[in-house]
Amino acid sequence: MKALVIGGNFAGMTAAIELKRKLKDAVEVTLIDRNSDFLFVPSLIWVPFKRREITDITVDRRKVLAEKKVNFVLAEALSVDPEKQVVTTTKGLFNYDHLVIATGPKVDFDVAPGVRDYATYVGTPTGAMNIRKKLEEFITHPGPIVVGATQRAGCMGAAYEFLFNLEEWLRAKKIREKVDLYWVTPEPFLGHFGIEGMPLGEAMLKKFMQLFNIHYKLGVGIKEVTPYSVELTNGEVIETRFSMLMPPFKGVDFIHNSPGLHPTGNDFLEVGEDYRHLQYKNVWAAGLTVDVKPPFQQGNVPFSVPKTGYPSDETGKIVAENITRVVKGRTDLRRKAWGKIPGVCIMDAGKKEVIILSDHLFKPRKFALMIPNIFYDFSKVLLEKYFLWKIKNGYAHLP
Ligand SMILES: Cc1cc2nc3c(=O)[nH]c(=O)nc-3n(C[C@H](O)[C@H](O)[C@H](O)COP(=O)(O)OP(=O)(O)OC[C@H]3O[C@@H](n4cnc5c(N)ncnc54)[C@H](O)[C@@H]3O)c2cc1C
């Protein structure tokens, strides 16, 4: 049996290694990724402030996969014909019996004029290094800063993390009093995070904003970004010397260019609670590729849900388990809706942190906790070390 996994970061790496571990010689697993390195995306927020180098948070996935007997092809997947079961890549054609799509997001920089050209973005190695360079220039000409999330964004947590890390950096550089710092977000209240908030979360974030003298604008989108300003959808114009915005995510070109997959309007893939394609029973999606509908009512400015690392890893495991069951002739597949996966997240707040735990990502929840740690961000650092150790050793079965 041939399994082909497209995309090898949180979801894809887990799915590929788990498939091989479970099915052993009964499967030939091939993983295709356009990058040779695994990237621990959550630590990108530390790169602009020189707390991490890119090399600290990447792992050469070729060595790990070779040890786990998973084939690796360094190529970009261009499209798939799900009828013929063939994927076209920059390195030729690959056929499969089961296909796992774990290609993560494409960032929609065209969400509003100027976002692509004048705002910065911390979510890629190039973006994080560009911010580092811009901040070095900023020290000599400090001024107002806007940080936030645009309309339709879903990854607010990372933008909050960047905000608090930036605030801490401004103080360390002794220029904090020269900077008016603004947080702008489509959320109706602080700490909604696209999951309708957590107990005490709003109060905690309000306190942080007050403590660190950060102005905030709620329920707003971005109308336009220029080199010197950010215009909000409510008509307000904030002058800026620097801005970092989290735009919305959509599915990658590989999905867009494979209309046979029936991508949703945002090029993600609609799958069942077993992460199996609704039409093609040998096509599976894991991680950010999965289309997840916001479970809450939208206000004037729409926004989306977070598709974070823990559920990405978890859906990779579910897909591997379900393919294994199908290959063994079983029909009882593992099912877990995205919103019912536990919420496990740590929000770094600039050498402080907030630990977020809940039984379900979305409401209703039996328990939900936000635990602040104002002394240091030990847990975030520990999580990073643990995850990089896990990936380096290919221990994909671990939590
Ligand atoms: C700045 C930032 C901070 C974050 N912080 C946190 C955090 O603190 N905690 C948390 O839980 N989550 C966090 N997240 C979210 C987390 O990064 C995602 O949940 C996770 O990366 C999703 O994993 P994935 O495997 O689905 O996709 P990705 O990690 O995006 O991986 C997709 C892979 O597919 C490959 N690929 C894409 N297209 C193709 C193609 N056509 N051909 C070949 N390969 C392709 C890419 O190279 C990549 O390796 C953060 C996100 C950002 C942007």
PDB file of N, CA, C and O and ligand atoms in Angstrom, residues 6-13 32-35 37-45 61 75-78 102-105 121-124 155 157-159 161 246 249 252-254 286-289 307-313 344-348 380 383, ligand 1:
ATOM      1  N   ILE A   6       1.384  15.033   1.864  1.00  0.00           N
ATOM      2  CA  ILE A   6       1.843  16.313   1.310  1.00  0.00           C
ATOM      3  C   ILE A   6       1.887  17.321   2.461  1.00  0.00           C
ATOM      4  O   ILE A   6       0.856  17.619   3.077  1.00  0.00           O
ATOM      5  N   GLY A   7       3.078  17.868   2.723  1.00  0.00           N
ATOM      6  CA  GLY A   7       3.256  18.808   3.838  1.00  0.00           C
ATOM      7  C   GLY A   7       3.736  18.041   5.059  1.00  0.00           C
ATOM      8  O   GLY A   7       3.091  17.076   5.467  1.00  0.00           O
ATOM      9  N   GLY A   8       4.874  18.463   5.598  1.00  0.00           N
ATOM     10  CA  GLY A   8       5.463  17.665   6.688  1.00  0.00           C
ATOM     11  C   GLY A   8       5.846  18.493   7.888  1.00  0.00           C
ATOM     12  O   GLY A   8       6.969  18.403   8.382  1.00  0.00           O
ATOM     13  N   ASN A   9       4.915  19.315   8.389  1.00  0.00           N
ATOM     14  CA  ASN A   9       5.262  20.028   9.629  1.00  0.00           C
ATOM     15  C   ASN A   9       4.512  19.361  10.782  1.00  0.00           C
ATOM     16  O   ASN A   9       4.642  18.161  10.964  1.00  0.00           O
ATOM     17  N   PHE A  10       3.700  20.073  11.549  1.00  0.00           N
ATOM     18  CA  PHE A  10       3.046  19.457  12.714  1.00  0.00           C
ATOM     19  C   PHE A  10       2.173  18.260  12.298  1.00  0.00           C
ATOM     20  O   PHE A  10       2.370  17.148  12.757  1.00  0.00           O
ATOM     21  N   ALA A  11       1.215  18.505  11.412  1.00  0.00           N
ATOM     22  CA  ALA A  11       0.247  17.473  11.072  1.00  0.00           C
ATOM     23  C   ALA A  11       0.852  16.392  10.178  1.00  0.00           C
ATOM     24  O   ALA A  11       0.682  15.196  10.430  1.00  0.00           O
ATOM     25  N   GLY A  12       1.581  16.800   9.126  1.00  0.00           N
ATOM     26  CA  GLY A  12       2.073  15.854   8.136  1.00  0.00           C
ATOM     27  C   GLY A  12       3.178  14.957   8.673  1.00  0.00           C
ATOM     28  O   GLY A  12       3.224  13.751   8.394  1.00  0.00           O
ATOM     29  N   MET A  13       4.098  15.555   9.439  1.00  0.00           N
ATOM     30  CA  MET A  13       5.208  14.775  10.011  1.00  0.00           C
ATOM     31  C   MET A  13       4.627  13.705  10.948  1.00  0.00           C
ATOM     32  O   MET A  13       5.033  12.544  10.909  1.00  0.00           O
ATOM     33  N   ILE A  32       6.106  14.526   0.990  1.00  0.00           N
ATOM     34  CA  ILE A  32       6.595  15.576   0.075  1.00  0.00           C
ATOM     35  C   ILE A  32       6.452  16.925   0.772  1.00  0.00           C
ATOM     36  O   ILE A  32       5.365  17.257   1.257  1.00  0.00           O
ATOM     37  N   ASP A  33       7.547  17.659   0.859  1.00  0.00           N
ATOM     38  CA  ASP A  33       7.456  19.018   1.402  1.00  0.00           C
ATOM     39  C   ASP A  33       8.377  19.921   0.586  1.00  0.00           C
ATOM     40  O   ASP A  33       9.421  19.477   0.085  1.00  0.00           O
ATOM     41  N   ARG A  34       8.000  21.192   0.484  1.00  0.00           N
ATOM     42  CA  ARG A  34       8.821  22.117  -0.316  1.00  0.00           C
ATOM     43  C   ARG A  34      10.015  22.623   0.485  1.00  0.00           C
ATOM     44  O   ARG A  34      10.873  23.320  -0.056  1.00  0.00           O
ATOM     45  N   ASN A  35      10.059  22.312   1.797  1.00  0.00           N
ATOM     46  CA  ASN A  35      11.206  22.684   2.633  1.00  0.00           C
ATOM     47  C   ASN A  35      11.825  21.433   3.235  1.00  0.00           C
ATOM     48  O   ASN A  35      11.112  20.484   3.560  1.00  0.00           O
ATOM     49  N   ASP A  37      13.400  21.478   6.115  1.00  0.00           N
ATOM     50  CA  ASP A  37      13.408  21.581   7.578  1.00  0.00           C
ATOM     51  C   ASP A  37      12.013  21.631   8.182  1.00  0.00           C
ATOM     52  O   ASP A  37      11.126  22.323   7.670  1.00  0.00           O
ATOM     53  N   PHE A  38      11.862  20.941   9.306  1.00  0.00           N
ATOM     54  CA  PHE A  38      10.688  21.144  10.158  1.00  0.00           C
ATOM     55  C   PHE A  38      10.885  22.494  10.852  1.00  0.00           C
ATOM     56  O   PHE A  38      11.985  22.811  11.297  1.00  0.00           O
ATOM     57  N   LEU A  39       9.812  23.272  10.975  1.00  0.00           N
ATOM     58  CA  LEU A  39       9.909  24.584  11.624  1.00  0.00           C
ATOM     59  C   LEU A  39       8.966  24.633  12.821  1.00  0.00           C
ATOM     60  O   LEU A  39       7.758  24.383  12.675  1.00  0.00           O
ATOM     61  N   PHE A  40       9.499  24.954  13.983  1.00  0.00           N
ATOM     62  CA  PHE A  40       8.639  25.128  15.160  1.00  0.00           C
ATOM     63  C   PHE A  40       8.071  26.545  15.114  1.00  0.00           C
ATOM     64  O   PHE A  40       8.634  27.498  15.676  1.00  0.00           O
ATOM     65  N   VAL A  41       6.959  26.668  14.396  1.00  0.00           N
ATOM     66  CA  VAL A  41       6.360  27.976  14.091  1.00  0.00           C
ATOM     67  C   VAL A  41       6.112  28.843  15.355  1.00  0.00           C
ATOM     68  O   VAL A  41       6.385  30.051  15.334  1.00  0.00           O
ATOM     69  N   PRO A  42       5.609  28.266  16.480  1.00  0.00           N
ATOM     70  CA  PRO A  42       5.298  29.129  17.636  1.00  0.00           C
ATOM     71  C   PRO A  42       6.473  29.971  18.143  1.00  0.00           C
ATOM     72  O   PRO A  42       6.259  31.034  18.724  1.00  0.00           O
ATOM     73  N   SER A  43       7.728  29.528  17.914  1.00  0.00           N
ATOM     74  CA  SER A  43       8.863  30.311  18.435  1.00  0.00           C
ATOM     75  C   SER A  43       9.291  31.432  17.495  1.00  0.00           C
ATOM     76  O   SER A  43      10.209  32.194  17.819  1.00  0.00           O
ATOM     77  N   LEU A  44       8.624  31.554  16.331  1.00  0.00           N
ATOM     78  CA  LEU A  44       8.962  32.660  15.421  1.00  0.00           C
ATOM     79  C   LEU A  44       8.772  34.008  16.098  1.00  0.00           C
ATOM     80  O   LEU A  44       9.451  34.981  15.770  1.00  0.00           O
ATOM     81  N   ILE A  45       7.860  34.084  17.064  1.00  0.00           N
ATOM     82  CA  ILE A  45       7.603  35.380  17.730  1.00  0.00           C
ATOM     83  C   ILE A  45       8.820  35.879  18.514  1.00  0.00           C
ATOM     84  O   ILE A  45       8.873  37.038  18.892  1.00  0.00           O
ATOM     85  N   ARG A  61      14.308  17.559   8.545  1.00  0.00           N
ATOM     86  CA  ARG A  61      13.364  16.444   8.617  1.00  0.00           C
ATOM     87  C   ARG A  61      13.841  15.233   7.807  1.00  0.00           C
ATOM     88  O   ARG A  61      13.368  14.133   8.012  1.00  0.00           O
ATOM     89  N   ALA A  75      10.053  18.729  -2.761  1.00  0.00           N
ATOM     90  CA  ALA A  75       9.386  19.224  -3.971  1.00  0.00           C
ATOM     91  C   ALA A  75       8.129  19.978  -3.577  1.00  0.00           C
ATOM     92  O   ALA A  75       7.633  19.834  -2.456  1.00  0.00           O
ATOM     93  N   GLU A  76       7.636  20.765  -4.509  1.00  0.00           N
ATOM     94  CA  GLU A  76       6.349  21.418  -4.279  1.00  0.00           C
ATOM     95  C   GLU A  76       5.269  20.606  -4.985  1.00  0.00           C
ATOM     96  O   GLU A  76       5.406  20.268  -6.171  1.00  0.00           O
ATOM     97  N   ALA A  77       4.226  20.276  -4.252  1.00  0.00           N
ATOM     98  CA  ALA A  77       3.099  19.583  -4.880  1.00  0.00           C
ATOM     99  C   ALA A  77       2.260  20.630  -5.587  1.00  0.00           C
ATOM    100  O   ALA A  77       1.936  21.680  -5.011  1.00  0.00           O
ATOM    101  N   LEU A  78       1.911  20.363  -6.849  1.00  0.00           N
ATOM    102  CA  LEU A  78       1.220  21.384  -7.647  1.00  0.00           C
ATOM    103  C   LEU A  78      -0.280  21.150  -7.726  1.00  0.00           C
ATOM    104  O   LEU A  78      -1.070  22.079  -7.684  1.00  0.00           O
ATOM    105  N   ALA A 102      -1.640  17.884   4.266  1.00  0.00           N
ATOM    106  CA  ALA A 102      -1.320  18.600   5.524  1.00  0.00           C
ATOM    107  C   ALA A 102      -0.463  19.811   5.173  1.00  0.00           C
ATOM    108  O   ALA A 102       0.637  19.992   5.694  1.00  0.00           O
ATOM    109  N   THR A 103      -0.976  20.611   4.251  1.00  0.00           N
ATOM    110  CA  THR A 103      -0.169  21.674   3.658  1.00  0.00           C
ATOM    111  C   THR A 103      -0.264  23.020   4.382  1.00  0.00           C
ATOM    112  O   THR A 103       0.318  24.004   3.917  1.00  0.00           O
ATOM    113  N   GLY A 104      -0.984  23.071   5.502  1.00  0.00           N
ATOM    114  CA  GLY A 104      -0.997  24.312   6.281  1.00  0.00           C
ATOM    115  C   GLY A 104      -1.631  25.471   5.537  1.00  0.00           C
ATOM    116  O   GLY A 104      -2.429  25.284   4.608  1.00  0.00           O
ATOM    117  N   PRO A 105      -1.243  26.714   5.916  1.00  0.00           N
ATOM    118  CA  PRO A 105      -1.927  27.875   5.341  1.00  0.00           C
ATOM    119  C   PRO A 105      -1.157  28.610   4.252  1.00  0.00           C
ATOM    120  O   PRO A 105       0.051  28.514   4.149  1.00  0.00           O
ATOM    121  N   TYR A 121       4.796  40.821   8.989  1.00  0.00           N
ATOM    122  CA  TYR A 121       4.134  39.570   9.380  1.00  0.00           C
ATOM    123  C   TYR A 121       5.173  38.657  10.028  1.00  0.00           C
ATOM    124  O   TYR A 121       6.226  38.394   9.450  1.00  0.00           O
ATOM    125  N   VAL A 122       4.869  38.161  11.209  1.00  0.00           N
ATOM    126  CA  VAL A 122       5.871  37.398  11.977  1.00  0.00           C
ATOM    127  C   VAL A 122       5.815  35.887  11.710  1.00  0.00           C
ATOM    128  O   VAL A 122       6.664  35.135  12.185  1.00  0.00           O
ATOM    129  N   GLY A 123       4.841  35.429  10.917  1.00  0.00           N
ATOM    130  CA  GLY A 123       4.562  33.991  10.812  1.00  0.00           C
ATOM    131  C   GLY A 123       5.419  33.170   9.875  1.00  0.00           C
ATOM    132  O   GLY A 123       5.151  31.987   9.694  1.00  0.00           O
ATOM    133  N   THR A 124       6.453  33.770   9.260  1.00  0.00           N
ATOM    134  CA  THR A 124       7.376  32.982   8.434  1.00  0.00           C
ATOM    135  C   THR A 124       8.797  33.384   8.821  1.00  0.00           C
ATOM    136  O   THR A 124       9.015  34.500   9.340  1.00  0.00           O
ATOM    137  N   CYS A 155      -5.680  33.566  13.779  1.00  0.00           N
ATOM    138  CA  CYS A 155      -4.506  33.258  14.610  1.00  0.00           C
ATOM    139  C   CYS A 155      -4.193  34.454  15.525  1.00  0.00           C
ATOM    140  O   CYS A 155      -3.085  34.980  15.511  1.00  0.00           O
ATOM    141  N   GLY A 157      -3.909  34.652  18.750  1.00  0.00           N
ATOM    142  CA  GLY A 157      -3.005  34.356  19.866  1.00  0.00           C
ATOM    143  C   GLY A 157      -1.579  34.779  19.547  1.00  0.00           C
ATOM    144  O   GLY A 157      -0.903  35.393  20.374  1.00  0.00           O
ATOM    145  N   ALA A 158      -1.125  34.461  18.330  1.00  0.00           N
ATOM    146  CA  ALA A 158       0.247  34.783  17.952  1.00  0.00           C
ATOM    147  C   ALA A 158       0.451  36.300  17.901  1.00  0.00           C
ATOM    148  O   ALA A 158       1.521  36.811  18.262  1.00  0.00           O
ATOM    149  N   ALA A 159      -0.590  37.025  17.481  1.00  0.00           N
ATOM    150  CA  ALA A 159      -0.475  38.489  17.415  1.00  0.00           C
ATOM    151  C   ALA A 159      -0.412  39.079  18.827  1.00  0.00           C
ATOM    152  O   ALA A 159       0.350  40.018  19.090  1.00  0.00           O
ATOM    153  N   GLU A 161       0.826  37.527  21.381  1.00  0.00           N
ATOM    154  CA  GLU A 161       2.170  37.182  21.870  1.00  0.00           C
ATOM    155  C   GLU A 161       3.194  38.181  21.347  1.00  0.00           C
ATOM    156  O   GLU A 161       4.053  38.652  22.089  1.00  0.00           O
ATOM    157  N   MET A 246      -1.705  40.259  11.668  1.00  0.00           N
ATOM    158  CA  MET A 246      -1.955  38.841  11.389  1.00  0.00           C
ATOM    159  C   MET A 246      -3.110  38.783  10.397  1.00  0.00           C
ATOM    160  O   MET A 246      -4.263  39.002  10.773  1.00  0.00           O
ATOM    161  N   PHE A 249      -5.867  33.281   7.071  1.00  0.00           N
ATOM    162  CA  PHE A 249      -5.229  32.177   6.346  1.00  0.00           C
ATOM    163  C   PHE A 249      -6.225  31.591   5.354  1.00  0.00           C
ATOM    164  O   PHE A 249      -7.431  31.597   5.606  1.00  0.00           O
ATOM    165  N   VAL A 252      -3.613  26.367   0.582  1.00  0.00           N
ATOM    166  CA  VAL A 252      -2.488  26.641  -0.331  1.00  0.00           C
ATOM    167  C   VAL A 252      -2.895  26.434  -1.795  1.00  0.00           C
ATOM    168  O   VAL A 252      -3.938  25.851  -2.084  1.00  0.00           O
ATOM    169  N   ASP A 253      -2.014  26.887  -2.701  1.00  0.00           N
ATOM    170  CA  ASP A 253      -2.292  26.798  -4.147  1.00  0.00           C
ATOM    171  C   ASP A 253      -2.519  25.357  -4.597  1.00  0.00           C
ATOM    172  O   ASP A 253      -3.304  25.109  -5.511  1.00  0.00           O
ATOM    173  N   PHE A 254      -1.813  24.428  -3.975  1.00  0.00           N
ATOM    174  CA  PHE A 254      -1.977  23.002  -4.333  1.00  0.00           C
ATOM    175  C   PHE A 254      -3.459  22.607  -4.272  1.00  0.00           C
ATOM    176  O   PHE A 254      -3.967  21.912  -5.156  1.00  0.00           O
ATOM    177  N   ALA A 286      -5.363  16.932   7.438  1.00  0.00           N
ATOM    178  CA  ALA A 286      -4.972  17.083   8.840  1.00  0.00           C
ATOM    179  C   ALA A 286      -4.382  18.473   9.052  1.00  0.00           C
ATOM    180  O   ALA A 286      -3.846  19.083   8.128  1.00  0.00           O
ATOM    181  N   GLY A 287      -4.518  18.966  10.280  1.00  0.00           N
ATOM    182  CA  GLY A 287      -3.924  20.266  10.625  1.00  0.00           C
ATOM    183  C   GLY A 287      -4.709  21.430  10.044  1.00  0.00           C
ATOM    184  O   GLY A 287      -5.927  21.360   9.826  1.00  0.00           O
ATOM    185  N   LEU A 288      -3.959  22.485   9.753  1.00  0.00           N
ATOM    186  CA  LEU A 288      -4.582  23.735   9.308  1.00  0.00           C
ATOM    187  C   LEU A 288      -5.375  23.608   8.008  1.00  0.00           C
ATOM    188  O   LEU A 288      -6.248  24.424   7.704  1.00  0.00           O
ATOM    189  N   THR A 289      -5.082  22.559   7.236  1.00  0.00           N
ATOM    190  CA  THR A 289      -5.773  22.324   5.966  1.00  0.00           C
ATOM    191  C   THR A 289      -7.266  22.053   6.155  1.00  0.00           C
ATOM    192  O   THR A 289      -8.063  22.236   5.241  1.00  0.00           O
ATOM    193  N   LYS A 307      -6.405  27.532  14.498  1.00  0.00           N
ATOM    194  CA  LYS A 307      -6.097  26.130  14.195  1.00  0.00           C
ATOM    195  C   LYS A 307      -4.654  25.935  14.645  1.00  0.00           C
ATOM    196  O   LYS A 307      -3.708  26.174  13.893  1.00  0.00           O
ATOM    197  N   THR A 308      -4.520  25.585  15.914  1.00  0.00           N
ATOM    198  CA  THR A 308      -3.209  25.625  16.563  1.00  0.00           C
ATOM    199  C   THR A 308      -2.464  24.298  16.462  1.00  0.00           C
ATOM    200  O   THR A 308      -2.953  23.343  15.883  1.00  0.00           O
ATOM    201  N   GLY A 309      -1.290  24.268  17.079  1.00  0.00           N
ATOM    202  CA  GLY A 309      -0.391  23.122  16.958  1.00  0.00           C
ATOM    203  C   GLY A 309      -0.961  21.838  17.545  1.00  0.00           C
ATOM    204  O   GLY A 309      -0.838  20.769  16.941  1.00  0.00           O
ATOM    205  N   TYR A 310      -1.576  21.918  18.719  1.00  0.00           N
ATOM    206  CA  TYR A 310      -2.050  20.696  19.371  1.00  0.00           C
ATOM    207  C   TYR A 310      -3.090  19.959  18.514  1.00  0.00           C
ATOM    208  O   TYR A 310      -2.926  18.772  18.222  1.00  0.00           O
ATOM    209  N   PRO A 311      -4.157  20.635  18.072  1.00  0.00           N
ATOM    210  CA  PRO A 311      -5.101  19.923  17.191  1.00  0.00           C
ATOM    211  C   PRO A 311      -4.493  19.506  15.862  1.00  0.00           C
ATOM    212  O   PRO A 311      -4.917  18.502  15.271  1.00  0.00           O
ATOM    213  N   SER A 312      -3.489  20.236  15.389  1.00  0.00           N
ATOM    214  CA  SER A 312      -2.853  19.843  14.121  1.00  0.00           C
ATOM    215  C   SER A 312      -2.157  18.504  14.307  1.00  0.00           C
ATOM    216  O   SER A 312      -2.292  17.583  13.486  1.00  0.00           O
ATOM    217  N   ASP A 313      -1.409  18.385  15.415  1.00  0.00           N
ATOM    218  CA  ASP A 313      -0.724  17.145  15.742  1.00  0.00           C
ATOM    219  C   ASP A 313      -1.744  16.008  15.960  1.00  0.00           C
ATOM    220  O   ASP A 313      -1.590  14.896  15.453  1.00  0.00           O
ATOM    221  N   VAL A 344      -5.086  23.198  24.434  1.00  0.00           N
ATOM    222  CA  VAL A 344      -3.809  23.169  25.161  1.00  0.00           C
ATOM    223  C   VAL A 344      -2.921  24.196  24.492  1.00  0.00           C
ATOM    224  O   VAL A 344      -2.486  24.009  23.365  1.00  0.00           O
ATOM    225  N   CYS A 345      -2.688  25.310  25.167  1.00  0.00           N
ATOM    226  CA  CYS A 345      -1.939  26.387  24.526  1.00  0.00           C
ATOM    227  C   CYS A 345      -1.239  27.228  25.584  1.00  0.00           C
ATOM    228  O   CYS A 345      -1.734  27.358  26.708  1.00  0.00           O
ATOM    229  N   ILE A 346      -0.107  27.795  25.205  1.00  0.00           N
ATOM    230  CA  ILE A 346       0.561  28.716  26.128  1.00  0.00           C
ATOM    231  C   ILE A 346       0.749  30.027  25.382  1.00  0.00           C
ATOM    232  O   ILE A 346       1.326  30.040  24.292  1.00  0.00           O
ATOM    233  N   MET A 347       0.204  31.102  25.953  1.00  0.00           N
ATOM    234  CA  MET A 347       0.390  32.407  25.327  1.00  0.00           C
ATOM    235  C   MET A 347       1.552  33.113  25.996  1.00  0.00           C
ATOM    236  O   MET A 347       1.498  33.419  27.185  1.00  0.00           O
ATOM    237  N   ASP A 348       2.612  33.337  25.226  1.00  0.00           N
ATOM    238  CA  ASP A 348       3.764  34.036  25.774  1.00  0.00           C
ATOM    239  C   ASP A 348       3.420  35.514  25.867  1.00  0.00           C
ATOM    240  O   ASP A 348       2.809  36.075  24.970  1.00  0.00           O
ATOM    241  N   LYS A 380       6.404  27.927  28.239  1.00  0.00           N
ATOM    242  CA  LYS A 380       6.535  28.093  26.784  1.00  0.00           C
ATOM    243  C   LYS A 380       7.898  27.570  26.315  1.00  0.00           C
ATOM    244  O   LYS A 380       7.991  26.893  25.297  1.00  0.00           O
ATOM    245  N   LEU A 383       7.873  23.794  26.544  1.00  0.00           N
ATOM    246  CA  LEU A 383       7.081  23.202  25.453  1.00  0.00           C
ATOM    247  C   LEU A 383       7.909  23.176  24.162  1.00  0.00           C
ATOM    248  O   LEU A 383       7.934  22.171  23.445  1.00  0.00           O
TER     249      LEU A 383
HETATM  250  C1  LIG B   1       3.494  33.284  14.439  1.00  0.00           C
HETATM  251  C2  LIG B   1       2.715  32.071  14.817  1.00  0.00           C
HETATM  252  C3  LIG B   1       2.741  31.642  16.123  1.00  0.00           C
HETATM  253  C4  LIG B   1       2.011  30.518  16.500  1.00  0.00           C
HETATM  254  N1  LIG B   1       2.037  30.145  17.804  1.00  0.00           N
HETATM  255  C5  LIG B   1       1.390  29.040  18.178  1.00  0.00           C
HETATM  256  C6  LIG B   1       1.431  28.603  19.534  1.00  0.00           C
HETATM  257  O1  LIG B   1       2.036  29.247  20.395  1.00  0.00           O
HETATM  258  N2  LIG B   1       0.783  27.460  19.858  1.00  0.00           N
HETATM  259  C7  LIG B   1       0.112  26.731  18.917  1.00  0.00           C
HETATM  260  O2  LIG B   1      -0.447  25.685  19.265  1.00  0.00           O
HETATM  261  N3  LIG B   1       0.033  27.120  17.630  1.00  0.00           N
HETATM  262  C8  LIG B   1       0.645  28.249  17.241  1.00  0.00           C
HETATM  263  N4  LIG B   1       0.574  28.659  15.945  1.00  0.00           N
HETATM  264  C9  LIG B   1      -0.183  27.830  14.986  1.00  0.00           C
HETATM  265  C10 LIG B   1       0.658  26.647  14.487  1.00  0.00           C
HETATM  266  O3  LIG B   1       1.841  27.145  13.924  1.00  0.00           O
HETATM  267  C11 LIG B   1      -0.137  25.857  13.474  1.00  0.00           C
HETATM  268  O4  LIG B   1      -1.215  25.266  14.142  1.00  0.00           O
HETATM  269  C12 LIG B   1       0.664  24.728  12.849  1.00  0.00           C
HETATM  270  O5  LIG B   1       1.828  25.215  12.221  1.00  0.00           O
HETATM  271  C13 LIG B   1      -0.206  23.984  11.843  1.00  0.00           C
HETATM  272  O6  LIG B   1       0.459  22.826  11.459  1.00  0.00           O
HETATM  273  P1  LIG B   1       0.264  22.195  10.008  1.00  0.00           P
HETATM  274  O7  LIG B   1       1.174  21.029   9.965  1.00  0.00           O
HETATM  275  O8  LIG B   1      -1.166  21.994   9.735  1.00  0.00           O
HETATM  276  O9  LIG B   1       0.752  23.325   9.001  1.00  0.00           O
HETATM  277  P2  LIG B   1       2.183  23.997   8.841  1.00  0.00           P
HETATM  278  O10 LIG B   1       2.935  23.969  10.112  1.00  0.00           O
HETATM  279  O11 LIG B   1       1.959  25.310   8.207  1.00  0.00           O
HETATM  280  O12 LIG B   1       2.935  23.035   7.809  1.00  0.00           O
HETATM  281  C14 LIG B   1       2.566  22.935   6.476  1.00  0.00           C
HETATM  282  C15 LIG B   1       3.702  22.260   5.717  1.00  0.00           C
HETATM  283  O13 LIG B   1       3.268  22.036   4.375  1.00  0.00           O
HETATM  284  C16 LIG B   1       4.295  22.385   3.477  1.00  0.00           C
HETATM  285  N5  LIG B   1       3.659  22.716   2.192  1.00  0.00           N
HETATM  286  C17 LIG B   1       2.680  23.625   1.972  1.00  0.00           C
HETATM  287  N6  LIG B   1       2.306  23.604   0.690  1.00  0.00           N
HETATM  288  C18 LIG B   1       3.034  22.661   0.080  1.00  0.00           C
HETATM  289  C19 LIG B   1       3.110  22.173  -1.254  1.00  0.00           C
HETATM  290  N7  LIG B   1       2.312  22.648  -2.205  1.00  0.00           N
HETATM  291  N8  LIG B   1       4.008  21.208  -1.543  1.00  0.00           N
HETATM  292  C20 LIG B   1       4.833  20.721  -0.574  1.00  0.00           C
HETATM  293  N9  LIG B   1       4.806  21.137   0.706  1.00  0.00           N
HETATM  294  C21 LIG B   1       3.917  22.098   1.026  1.00  0.00           C
HETATM  295  C22 LIG B   1       5.008  23.545   4.149  1.00  0.00           C
HETATM  296  O14 LIG B   1       6.325  23.695   3.679  1.00  0.00           O
HETATM  297  C23 LIG B   1       4.963  23.114   5.631  1.00  0.00           C
HETATM  298  O15 LIG B   1       6.085  22.336   5.985  1.00  0.00           O
HETATM  299  C24 LIG B   1       1.259  29.801  15.543  1.00  0.00           C
HETATM  300  C25 LIG B   1       1.220  30.243  14.216  1.00  0.00           C
HETATM  301  C26 LIG B   1       1.941  31.366  13.855  1.00  0.00           C
HETATM  302  C27 LIG B   1       1.881  31.840  12.421  1.00  0.00           C
END
